PDB file of C-alpha atoms in Angstrom:
ATOM      1  CA  MET A 278      76.768 102.850 -65.317  1.00  0.00           C
ATOM      2  CA  THR A 279      73.813 104.142 -66.663  1.00  0.00           C
ATOM      3  CA  ARG A 280      74.746 106.147 -69.845  1.00  0.00           C
ATOM      4  CA  THR A 281      72.923 109.328 -71.798  1.00  0.00           C
ATOM      5  CA  SER A 282      72.129 109.528 -75.088  1.00  0.00           C
ATOM      6  CA  HIS A 283      72.650 113.383 -76.036  1.00  0.00           C
ATOM      7  CA  GLY A 284      74.549 115.093 -78.848  1.00  0.00           C
ATOM      8  CA  PRO A 285      77.669 116.475 -78.451  1.00  0.00           C
ATOM      9  CA  VAL A 286      78.273 119.107 -75.937  1.00  0.00           C
ATOM     10  CA  ALA A 287      80.599 122.050 -75.987  1.00  0.00           C
ATOM     11  CA  VAL A 288      82.245 123.309 -72.326  1.00  0.00           C
ATOM     12  CA  LEU A 289      83.744 126.691 -72.761  1.00  0.00           C
ATOM     13  CA  GLY A 290      86.344 127.440 -69.653  1.00  0.00           C
ATOM     14  CA  LEU A 291      88.024 124.624 -67.797  1.00  0.00           C
ATOM     15  CA  GLY A 292      88.122 125.901 -64.445  1.00  0.00           C
ATOM     16  CA  ALA A 293      87.227 123.733 -61.187  1.00  0.00           C
ATOM     17  CA  MET A 294      83.507 123.467 -62.450  1.00  0.00           C
ATOM     18  CA  GLY A 295      83.815 123.640 -66.005  1.00  0.00           C
ATOM     19  CA  ALA A 296      86.433 120.773 -66.302  1.00  0.00           C
ATOM     20  CA  GLY A 297      84.185 119.127 -63.506  1.00  0.00           C
ATOM     21  CA  LEU A 298      81.047 119.411 -65.911  1.00  0.00           C
ATOM     22  CA  ALA A 299      83.511 117.967 -68.937  1.00  0.00           C
ATOM     23  CA  VAL A 300      84.642 114.922 -67.276  1.00  0.00           C
ATOM     24  CA  ARG A 301      80.668 114.269 -65.632  1.00  0.00           C
ATOM     25  CA  LEU A 302      79.406 114.368 -69.442  1.00  0.00           C
ATOM     26  CA  LEU A 303      82.550 112.125 -70.946  1.00  0.00           C
ATOM     27  CA  ASP A 304      81.664 109.595 -68.159  1.00  0.00           C
ATOM     28  CA  GLN A 305      78.471 109.219 -69.315  1.00  0.00           C
ATOM     29  CA  GLY A 306      79.191 108.535 -72.917  1.00  0.00           C
ATOM     30  CA  ILE A 307      78.516 112.319 -74.128  1.00  0.00           C
ATOM     31  CA  PRO A 308      80.775 113.625 -76.631  1.00  0.00           C
ATOM     32  CA  VAL A 309      82.649 116.703 -75.680  1.00  0.00           C
ATOM     33  CA  ARG A 310      84.045 119.647 -77.339  1.00  0.00           C
ATOM     34  CA  VAL A 311      86.438 121.660 -74.757  1.00  0.00           C
ATOM     35  CA  TRP A 312      88.049 124.994 -75.137  1.00  0.00           C
ATOM     36  CA  ASN A 313      89.962 127.003 -72.398  1.00  0.00           C
ATOM     37  CA  ARG A 314      91.883 129.976 -72.830  1.00  0.00           C
ATOM     38  CA  SER A 315      95.206 128.514 -71.191  1.00  0.00           C
ATOM     39  CA  ALA A 316      95.564 125.274 -73.299  1.00  0.00           C
ATOM     40  CA  ASP A 317      97.496 123.411 -70.388  1.00  0.00           C
ATOM     41  CA  ARG A 318      93.843 122.617 -68.981  1.00  0.00           C
ATOM     42  CA  THR A 319      92.776 120.659 -71.817  1.00  0.00           C
ATOM     43  CA  ALA A 320      95.541 117.948 -71.660  1.00  0.00           C
ATOM     44  CA  PRO A 321      93.508 115.746 -69.036  1.00  0.00           C
ATOM     45  CA  LEU A 322      90.376 115.803 -71.005  1.00  0.00           C
ATOM     46  CA  ALA A 323      91.885 115.143 -74.122  1.00  0.00           C
ATOM     47  CA  GLU A 324      93.285 112.036 -72.629  1.00  0.00           C
ATOM     48  CA  ALA A 325      89.736 111.150 -71.510  1.00  0.00           C
ATOM     49  CA  GLY A 326      88.171 111.500 -75.036  1.00  0.00           C
ATOM     50  CA  ALA A 327      87.066 114.959 -75.307  1.00  0.00           C
ATOM     51  CA  TYR A 328      88.032 116.991 -78.798  1.00  0.00           C
ATOM     52  CA  VAL A 329      90.162 120.131 -77.752  1.00  0.00           C
ATOM     53  CA  ALA A 330      89.175 122.960 -79.724  1.00  0.00           C
ATOM     54  CA  ALA A 331      91.208 126.261 -81.369  1.00  0.00           C
ATOM     55  CA  ASP A 332      88.358 128.746 -80.155  1.00  0.00           C
ATOM     56  CA  PRO A 333      85.066 128.789 -78.938  1.00  0.00           C
ATOM     57  CA  ALA A 334      83.778 128.713 -82.416  1.00  0.00           C
ATOM     58  CA  ASP A 335      85.365 125.617 -83.158  1.00  0.00           C
ATOM     59  CA  ALA A 336      84.401 123.816 -80.071  1.00  0.00           C
ATOM     60  CA  VAL A 337      80.256 124.878 -80.453  1.00  0.00           C
ATOM     61  CA  ALA A 338      80.563 123.433 -84.324  1.00  0.00           C
ATOM     62  CA  GLY A 339      78.162 120.620 -84.695  1.00  0.00           C
ATOM     63  CA  THR A 340      76.863 120.787 -80.837  1.00  0.00           C
ATOM     64  CA  SER A 341      73.519 120.436 -79.493  1.00  0.00           C
ATOM     65  CA  ALA A 342      74.323 122.495 -76.350  1.00  0.00           C
ATOM     66  CA  ALA A 343      77.167 124.775 -74.919  1.00  0.00           C
ATOM     67  CA  ILE A 344      78.145 125.323 -71.426  1.00  0.00           C
ATOM     68  CA  CYS A 345      80.043 128.553 -70.831  1.00  0.00           C
ATOM     69  CA  ALA A 346      81.890 128.428 -67.497  1.00  0.00           C
ATOM     70  CA  VAL A 347      84.131 131.384 -67.144  1.00  0.00           C
ATOM     71  CA  ALA A 348      84.915 133.557 -64.737  1.00  0.00           C
ATOM     72  CA  ASP A 349      83.467 136.886 -65.270  1.00  0.00           C
ATOM     73  CA  GLY A 350      81.449 138.861 -67.491  1.00  0.00           C
ATOM     74  CA  GLU A 351      84.353 140.311 -69.371  1.00  0.00           C
ATOM     75  CA  ALA A 352      85.464 136.798 -70.133  1.00  0.00           C
ATOM     76  CA  LEU A 353      81.702 135.255 -71.100  1.00  0.00           C
ATOM     77  CA  GLY A 354      81.440 138.210 -73.297  1.00  0.00           C
ATOM     78  CA  SER A 355      85.175 137.394 -75.101  1.00  0.00           C
ATOM     79  CA  VAL A 356      84.094 133.880 -75.235  1.00  0.00           C
ATOM     80  CA  LEU A 357      81.041 134.405 -77.174  1.00  0.00           C
ATOM     81  CA  ARG A 358      81.650 137.559 -79.335  1.00  0.00           C
ATOM     82  CA  GLY A 359      85.378 138.255 -79.372  1.00  0.00           C
ATOM     83  CA  PRO A 360      87.615 136.835 -81.946  1.00  0.00           C
ATOM     84  CA  GLY A 361      86.679 133.045 -82.638  1.00  0.00           C
ATOM     85  CA  GLY A 362      83.468 133.502 -80.374  1.00  0.00           C
ATOM     86  CA  ALA A 363      80.907 130.906 -79.757  1.00  0.00           C
ATOM     87  CA  LEU A 364      78.469 133.387 -81.926  1.00  0.00           C
ATOM     88  CA  THR A 365      80.837 134.920 -84.237  1.00  0.00           C
ATOM     89  CA  LYS A 366      79.996 132.883 -86.997  1.00  0.00           C
ATOM     90  CA  GLY A 367      76.066 133.380 -86.696  1.00  0.00           C
ATOM     91  CA  ALA A 368      73.040 132.333 -84.577  1.00  0.00           C
ATOM     92  CA  TYR A 369      74.110 129.292 -82.289  1.00  0.00           C
ATOM     93  CA  PRO A 370      71.160 126.568 -83.037  1.00  0.00           C
ATOM     94  CA  GLY A 371      71.589 124.931 -79.914  1.00  0.00           C
ATOM     95  CA  VAL A 372      70.916 125.834 -76.292  1.00  0.00           C
ATOM     96  CA  LEU A 373      73.248 127.976 -74.625  1.00  0.00           C
ATOM     97  CA  LEU A 374      73.981 127.571 -70.891  1.00  0.00           C
ATOM     98  CA  CYS A 375      75.399 130.319 -68.857  1.00  0.00           C
ATOM     99  CA  ALA A 376      77.025 128.786 -65.961  1.00  0.00           C
ATOM    100  CA  SER A 377      79.394 132.134 -65.328  1.00  0.00           C
ATOM    101  CA  THR A 378      78.039 133.897 -62.781  1.00  0.00           C
ATOM    102  CA  VAL A 379      77.837 137.339 -63.884  1.00  0.00           C
ATOM    103  CA  ALA A 380      75.088 140.326 -63.260  1.00  0.00           C
ATOM    104  CA  PRO A 381      71.758 138.824 -64.153  1.00  0.00           C
ATOM    105  CA  GLU A 382      71.411 142.067 -66.730  1.00  0.00           C
ATOM    106  CA  GLU A 383      74.444 140.831 -68.877  1.00  0.00           C
ATOM    107  CA  VAL A 384      72.883 137.514 -69.462  1.00  0.00           C
ATOM    108  CA  VAL A 385      69.685 139.253 -70.688  1.00  0.00           C
ATOM    109  CA  GLN A 386      72.162 141.522 -72.877  1.00  0.00           C
ATOM    110  CA  ILE A 387      73.720 138.551 -74.176  1.00  0.00           C
ATOM    111  CA  ALA A 388      70.621 136.865 -75.284  1.00  0.00           C
ATOM    112  CA  GLY A 389      70.021 139.518 -77.954  1.00  0.00           C
ATOM    113  CA  ASP A 390      70.087 137.109 -80.887  1.00  0.00           C
ATOM    114  CA  VAL A 391      70.716 133.780 -79.356  1.00  0.00           C
ATOM    115  CA  PRO A 392      67.108 131.765 -79.747  1.00  0.00           C
ATOM    116  CA  GLN A 393      67.798 129.686 -76.942  1.00  0.00           C
ATOM    117  CA  ILE A 394      69.450 130.608 -73.856  1.00  0.00           C
ATOM    118  CA  LEU A 395      69.592 129.778 -70.260  1.00  0.00           C
ATOM    119  CA  ASP A 396      71.168 130.775 -67.070  1.00  0.00           C
ATOM    120  CA  MET A 397      72.421 128.053 -64.647  1.00  0.00           C
ATOM    121  CA  GLY A 398      73.278 129.090 -60.997  1.00  0.00           C
ATOM    122  CA  MET A 399      75.052 125.939 -59.841  1.00  0.00           C
ATOM    123  CA  LEU A 400      75.389 124.860 -56.227  1.00  0.00           C
ATOM    124  CA  GLY A 401      78.042 122.555 -55.347  1.00  0.00           C
ATOM    125  CA  ASN A 402      81.885 122.096 -55.554  1.00  0.00           C
ATOM    126  CA  ARG A 403      84.106 120.601 -58.307  1.00  0.00           C
ATOM    127  CA  ASP A 404      83.502 117.127 -56.785  1.00  0.00           C
ATOM    128  CA  HIS A 405      79.717 117.972 -57.179  1.00  0.00           C
ATOM    129  CA  ALA A 406      79.916 118.792 -60.711  1.00  0.00           C
ATOM    130  CA  ARG A 407      81.992 115.291 -61.535  1.00  0.00           C
ATOM    131  CA  ASP A 408      79.757 113.354 -59.931  1.00  0.00           C
ATOM    132  CA  GLY A 409      76.500 114.912 -61.364  1.00  0.00           C
ATOM    133  CA  GLU A 410      75.762 115.969 -57.604  1.00  0.00           C
ATOM    134  CA  LEU A 411      75.097 119.728 -58.582  1.00  0.00           C
ATOM    135  CA  ARG A 412      72.053 121.610 -57.698  1.00  0.00           C
ATOM    136  CA  LEU A 413      70.836 123.850 -60.623  1.00  0.00           C
ATOM    137  CA  PHE A 414      68.912 126.755 -60.596  1.00  0.00           C
ATOM    138  CA  VAL A 415      68.052 127.904 -63.999  1.00  0.00           C
ATOM    139  CA  GLY A 416      66.469 131.006 -65.375  1.00  0.00           C
ATOM    140  CA  GLY A 417      65.168 131.212 -69.201  1.00  0.00           C
ATOM    141  CA  GLU A 418      61.909 130.407 -71.443  1.00  0.00           C
ATOM    142  CA  GLN A 419      60.128 127.107 -70.885  1.00  0.00           C
ATOM    143  CA  GLN A 420      60.971 125.993 -74.301  1.00  0.00           C
ATOM    144  CA  ALA A 421      64.702 126.155 -74.095  1.00  0.00           C
ATOM    145  CA  PHE A 422      64.181 124.835 -70.525  1.00  0.00           C
ATOM    146  CA  ASP A 423      62.322 121.500 -71.547  1.00  0.00           C
ATOM    147  CA  ALA A 424      65.160 121.327 -74.561  1.00  0.00           C
ATOM    148  CA  ALA A 425      67.986 121.269 -71.997  1.00  0.00           C
ATOM    149  CA  ARG A 426      66.309 119.403 -69.273  1.00  0.00           C
ATOM    150  CA  PRO A 427      68.024 116.116 -69.895  1.00  0.00           C
ATOM    151  CA  LEU A 428      71.307 117.734 -69.941  1.00  0.00           C
ATOM    152  CA  LEU A 429      70.651 119.443 -67.099  1.00  0.00           C
ATOM    153  CA  GLN A 430      69.325 116.424 -65.080  1.00  0.00           C
ATOM    154  CA  THR A 431      72.623 114.439 -66.145  1.00  0.00           C
ATOM    155  CA  LEU A 432      74.694 117.202 -64.586  1.00  0.00           C
ATOM    156  CA  GLY A 433      72.614 118.142 -61.232  1.00  0.00           C
ATOM    157  CA  LYS A 434      70.817 115.793 -58.462  1.00  0.00           C
ATOM    158  CA  GLU A 435      68.127 118.650 -58.329  1.00  0.00           C
ATOM    159  CA  VAL A 436      66.907 120.859 -61.299  1.00  0.00           C
ATOM    160  CA  VAL A 437      64.768 124.098 -60.763  1.00  0.00           C
ATOM    161  CA  HIS A 438      63.437 125.888 -63.098  1.00  0.00           C
ATOM    162  CA  LEU A 439      62.995 129.531 -61.724  1.00  0.00           C
ATOM    163  CA  GLY A 440      61.723 131.708 -64.340  1.00  0.00           C
ATOM    164  CA  ALA A 441      63.071 134.478 -66.483  1.00  0.00           C
ATOM    165  CA  LEU A 442      66.117 134.649 -67.820  1.00  0.00           C
ATOM    166  CA  GLY A 443      68.536 136.225 -65.154  1.00  0.00           C
ATOM    167  CA  SER A 444      66.680 134.288 -62.406  1.00  0.00           C
ATOM    168  CA  GLY A 445      69.471 131.764 -62.095  1.00  0.00           C
ATOM    169  CA  MET A 446      72.042 134.009 -61.682  1.00  0.00           C
ATOM    170  CA  ARG A 447      70.087 135.919 -58.760  1.00  0.00           C
ATOM    171  CA  MET A 448      69.744 132.556 -57.032  1.00  0.00           C
ATOM    172  CA  LYS A 449      73.579 132.068 -57.310  1.00  0.00           C
ATOM    173  CA  LEU A 450      74.196 135.613 -56.257  1.00  0.00           C
ATOM    174  CA  LEU A 451      72.097 135.462 -53.057  1.00  0.00           C
ATOM    175  CA  LEU A 452      73.560 131.895 -52.651  1.00  0.00           C
ATOM    176  CA  ASN A 453      77.211 132.908 -52.548  1.00  0.00           C
ATOM    177  CA  LEU A 454      75.974 136.317 -50.865  1.00  0.00           C
ATOM    178  CA  LEU A 455      75.274 133.879 -47.657  1.00  0.00           C
ATOM    179  CA  MET A 456      78.576 131.596 -48.257  1.00  0.00           C
ATOM    180  CA  GLY A 457      80.780 134.736 -48.389  1.00  0.00           C
ATOM    181  CA  ILE A 458      79.010 136.313 -45.121  1.00  0.00           C
ATOM    182  CA  GLU A 459      79.457 132.768 -43.402  1.00  0.00           C
ATOM    183  CA  VAL A 460      82.889 132.123 -44.220  1.00  0.00           C
ATOM    184  CA  GLN A 461      84.203 135.540 -43.112  1.00  0.00           C
ATOM    185  CA  ALA A 462      82.085 135.407 -39.755  1.00  0.00           C
ATOM    186  CA  LEU A 463      84.174 131.911 -39.210  1.00  0.00           C
ATOM    187  CA  ALA A 464      87.548 133.734 -40.138  1.00  0.00           C
ATOM    188  CA  GLU A 465      86.865 136.595 -37.847  1.00  0.00           C
ATOM    189  CA  ALA A 466      85.550 134.282 -34.541  1.00  0.00           C
ATOM    190  CA  THR A 467      88.819 132.366 -35.195  1.00  0.00           C
ATOM    191  CA  GLU A 468      91.208 135.187 -35.581  1.00  0.00           C
ATOM    192  CA  LEU A 469      89.388 137.073 -32.446  1.00  0.00           C
ATOM    193  CA  ALA A 470      90.260 133.368 -30.637  1.00  0.00           C
ATOM    194  CA  SER A 471      93.630 133.186 -31.562  1.00  0.00           C
ATOM    195  CA  ALA A 472      94.102 137.003 -30.659  1.00  0.00           C
ATOM    196  CA  CYS A 473      92.762 136.508 -27.373  1.00  0.00           C
ATOM    197  CA  GLY A 474      95.052 133.675 -26.820  1.00  0.00           C
ATOM    198  CA  LEU A 475      92.482 130.633 -27.102  1.00  0.00           C
ATOM    199  CA  ASP A 476      93.995 127.278 -28.922  1.00  0.00           C
ATOM    200  CA  ARG A 477      93.076 127.781 -32.546  1.00  0.00           C
ATOM    201  CA  GLN A 478      92.525 124.293 -33.381  1.00  0.00           C
ATOM    202  CA  GLN A 479      90.211 123.873 -30.289  1.00  0.00           C
ATOM    203  CA  VAL A 480      88.168 126.627 -31.361  1.00  0.00           C
ATOM    204  CA  LEU A 481      87.785 125.481 -34.931  1.00  0.00           C
ATOM    205  CA  LYS A 482      87.040 122.018 -33.838  1.00  0.00           C
ATOM    206  CA  THR A 483      84.323 123.665 -31.560  1.00  0.00           C
ATOM    207  CA  ILE A 484      82.469 125.743 -33.754  1.00  0.00           C
ATOM    208  CA  ALA A 485      82.403 122.649 -36.482  1.00  0.00           C
ATOM    209  CA  GLY A 486      80.542 120.728 -34.124  1.00  0.00           C
ATOM    210  CA  SER A 487      78.283 123.236 -32.863  1.00  0.00           C
ATOM    211  CA  GLY A 488      74.839 124.204 -33.925  1.00  0.00           C
ATOM    212  CA  PHE A 489      76.298 127.444 -35.096  1.00  0.00           C
ATOM    213  CA  ALA A 490      78.044 125.769 -37.857  1.00  0.00           C
ATOM    214  CA  SER A 491      76.512 125.075 -41.245  1.00  0.00           C
ATOM    215  CA  PRO A 492      77.640 122.685 -43.709  1.00  0.00           C
ATOM    216  CA  VAL A 493      79.851 125.370 -45.611  1.00  0.00           C
ATOM    217  CA  MET A 494      81.443 126.611 -42.469  1.00  0.00           C
ATOM    218  CA  ALA A 495      82.117 123.082 -40.979  1.00  0.00           C
ATOM    219  CA  PHE A 496      84.080 122.301 -44.467  1.00  0.00           C
ATOM    220  CA  LYS A 497      85.477 125.703 -44.416  1.00  0.00           C
ATOM    221  CA  SER A 498      86.948 124.763 -41.035  1.00  0.00           C
ATOM    222  CA  ARG A 499      89.602 122.146 -42.307  1.00  0.00           C
ATOM    223  CA  ARG A 500      90.857 124.957 -44.613  1.00  0.00           C
ATOM    224  CA  LEU A 501      91.159 127.212 -41.458  1.00  0.00           C
ATOM    225  CA  ALA A 502      92.800 124.479 -39.298  1.00  0.00           C
ATOM    226  CA  SER A 503      95.284 123.558 -42.057  1.00  0.00           C
ATOM    227  CA  ALA A 504      96.051 127.138 -43.318  1.00  0.00           C
ATOM    228  CA  ARG A 505      96.259 125.519 -46.605  1.00  0.00           C
ATOM    229  CA  PHE A 506      94.250 127.697 -49.079  1.00  0.00           C
ATOM    230  CA  ASP A 507      96.056 125.956 -52.341  1.00  0.00           C
ATOM    231  CA  GLU A 508      94.036 124.430 -54.977  1.00  0.00           C
ATOM    232  CA  PRO A 509      90.895 126.364 -54.299  1.00  0.00           C
ATOM    233  CA  ASP A 510      87.468 125.013 -54.289  1.00  0.00           C
ATOM    234  CA  PHE A 511      86.238 128.786 -54.904  1.00  0.00           C
ATOM    235  CA  ARG A 512      88.868 131.259 -55.520  1.00  0.00           C
ATOM    236  CA  LEU A 513      88.868 134.302 -53.093  1.00  0.00           C
ATOM    237  CA  ARG A 514      88.576 136.943 -56.037  1.00  0.00           C
ATOM    238  CA  LEU A 515      85.762 135.389 -57.545  1.00  0.00           C
ATOM    239  CA  MET A 516      83.877 135.711 -54.204  1.00  0.00           C
ATOM    240  CA  ALA A 517      84.874 139.275 -54.170  1.00  0.00           C
ATOM    241  CA  LYS A 518      83.156 139.632 -57.586  1.00  0.00           C
ATOM    242  CA  ASP A 519      80.170 137.753 -57.012  1.00  0.00           C
ATOM    243  CA  LEU A 520      80.067 140.183 -53.416  1.00  0.00           C
ATOM    244  CA  MET A 521      80.171 143.296 -55.591  1.00  0.00           C
ATOM    245  CA  LEU A 522      77.684 142.180 -57.768  1.00  0.00           C
ATOM    246  CA  ALA A 523      75.318 140.759 -55.166  1.00  0.00           C
ATOM    247  CA  THR A 524      75.250 144.328 -53.205  1.00  0.00           C
ATOM    248  CA  LYS A 525      74.988 146.312 -57.047  1.00  0.00           C
ATOM    249  CA  GLN A 526      71.635 144.240 -57.421  1.00  0.00           C
ATOM    250  CA  ALA A 527      70.546 145.457 -53.982  1.00  0.00           C
ATOM    251  CA  ALA A 528      71.495 148.865 -54.556  1.00  0.00           C
ATOM    252  CA  ALA A 529      69.454 148.669 -57.690  1.00  0.00           C
ATOM    253  CA  VAL A 530      66.335 147.863 -55.660  1.00  0.00           C
ATOM    254  CA  GLY A 531      66.667 150.247 -53.147  1.00  0.00           C
ATOM    255  CA  LEU A 532      68.211 147.471 -50.228  1.00  0.00           C
ATOM    256  CA  SER A 533      70.838 148.185 -47.611  1.00  0.00           C
ATOM    257  CA  LEU A 534      72.618 145.012 -46.971  1.00  0.00           C
ATOM    258  CA  PRO A 535      75.368 146.033 -44.417  1.00  0.00           C
ATOM    259  CA  LEU A 536      77.061 142.589 -43.730  1.00  0.00           C
ATOM    260  CA  ALA A 537      77.213 142.119 -47.689  1.00  0.00           C
ATOM    261  CA  THR A 538      78.539 145.524 -48.256  1.00  0.00           C
ATOM    262  CA  ALA A 539      81.341 144.732 -45.313  1.00  0.00           C
ATOM    263  CA  ALA A 540      82.003 141.443 -46.787  1.00  0.00           C
ATOM    264  CA  ALA A 541      82.275 142.435 -50.292  1.00  0.00           C
ATOM    265  CA  GLU A 542      84.864 145.514 -48.826  1.00  0.00           C
ATOM    266  CA  THR A 543      86.920 142.804 -46.981  1.00  0.00           C
ATOM    267  CA  HIS A 544      86.862 140.404 -49.686  1.00  0.00           C
ATOM    268  CA  VAL A 545      88.374 143.112 -52.419  1.00  0.00           C
ATOM    269  CA  ARG A 546      90.895 144.170 -49.773  1.00  0.00           C
ATOM    270  CA  ALA A 547      91.982 140.570 -49.775  1.00  0.00           C
ATOM    271  CA  THR A 548      92.538 140.034 -53.365  1.00  0.00           C
ATOM    272  CA  GLU A 549      94.159 143.535 -53.327  1.00  0.00           C
ATOM    273  CA  GLN A 550      96.645 142.072 -50.875  1.00  0.00           C
ATOM    274  CA  GLY A 551      97.477 139.160 -53.446  1.00  0.00           C
ATOM    275  CA  LEU A 552      95.095 136.674 -52.253  1.00  0.00           C
ATOM    276  CA  GLY A 553      92.683 136.466 -54.835  1.00  0.00           C
ATOM    277  CA  ASP A 554      93.790 133.095 -56.607  1.00  0.00           C
ATOM    278  CA  GLN A 555      93.621 131.282 -52.981  1.00  0.00           C
ATOM    279  CA  ASP A 556      90.493 129.135 -51.675  1.00  0.00           C
ATOM    280  CA  CYS A 557      87.920 132.078 -50.454  1.00  0.00           C
ATOM    281  CA  ALA A 558      88.931 131.118 -46.707  1.00  0.00           C
ATOM    282  CA  ALA A 559      91.718 132.637 -47.028  1.00  0.00           C
ATOM    283  CA  VAL A 560      89.925 135.990 -46.585  1.00  0.00           C
ATOM    284  CA  THR A 561      91.379 135.198 -42.767  1.00  0.00           C
ATOM    285  CA  ARG A 562      94.460 136.538 -43.867  1.00  0.00           C
ATOM    286  CA  ALA A 563      92.797 139.874 -44.383  1.00  0.00           C
ATOM    287  CA  LEU A 564      92.026 139.904 -40.704  1.00  0.00           C
ATOM    288  CA  ALA A 565      95.146 139.435 -38.752  1.00  0.00           C
ATOM    289  CA  PRO A 566      96.177 141.931 -36.066  1.00  0.00           C
ATOM    290  CA  LYS A 567      97.808 144.831 -37.354  1.00  0.00           C
ATOM    291  CA  PRO A 568     101.477 145.001 -36.110  1.00  0.00           C
ATOM    292  CA  GLY A 569     101.940 146.806 -32.702  1.00  0.00           C
ATOM    293  CA  THR A 570      98.428 145.945 -31.528  1.00  0.00           C
ATOM    294  CA  ASP A 571      97.949 144.733 -27.664  1.00  0.00           C
ATOM    295  CA  THR A 572      96.396 141.512 -27.424  1.00  0.00           C
TER     296      THR A 572
END
């Protein structure tokens, strides 16, 4: 195995992607310091050799780069500037990589007094993160990007510098917009098929093997076929959040995006129905026929 020479890296947030990134770094022989709000997720990484920090400030101590991979803007603000936050002991001297999907404006606000900060949109799932197969879309100053390039190339098979800070989040939001609409379209077609008496499994097999199916549709069709939405690849509530962020971005520039708006509403409704911590393909459960409907 080719190993990368790099100083210690902090990983703040150990959800599916954060944990995958930490494993990748450890596999490459890079010292890793981890922190997570719920400590139970740190145990496997501790066994693999990571240092488990008491708080974000402890995690970033002595590191050359810090990756924030938390759920939303509120969590990101808390991790960076809340009690024990990564930035509470003065300016961070390394490169801060925001891998949390938040509004682009939030990243710019966070930048404030951080000398080197990048926003990093990640395309891929937990397996891609663990295996260094992500596609990474990065925004920020050229100097910060150049400093982080060796680390980024360790984490991703493709690394693209898009331009100004916030660009990475804009790319990530439009990619998640596409995924949210595609998965909902797949779910709608499947529910219509079932309601009209077609065999659900046959319909999903047909769609997955057709020219209409994107790779994500083919992948999510297996979720719909099994009706297993636990152990999510991407939580439904996070998709709802990202779709809402995308519609707000559109409104800010005067665009009307009817499909994105409809998908956001469906995902928010599904989250309110208690499906938020299931895989985003569970949006299908928000589309079930209403009781008493003739089919």
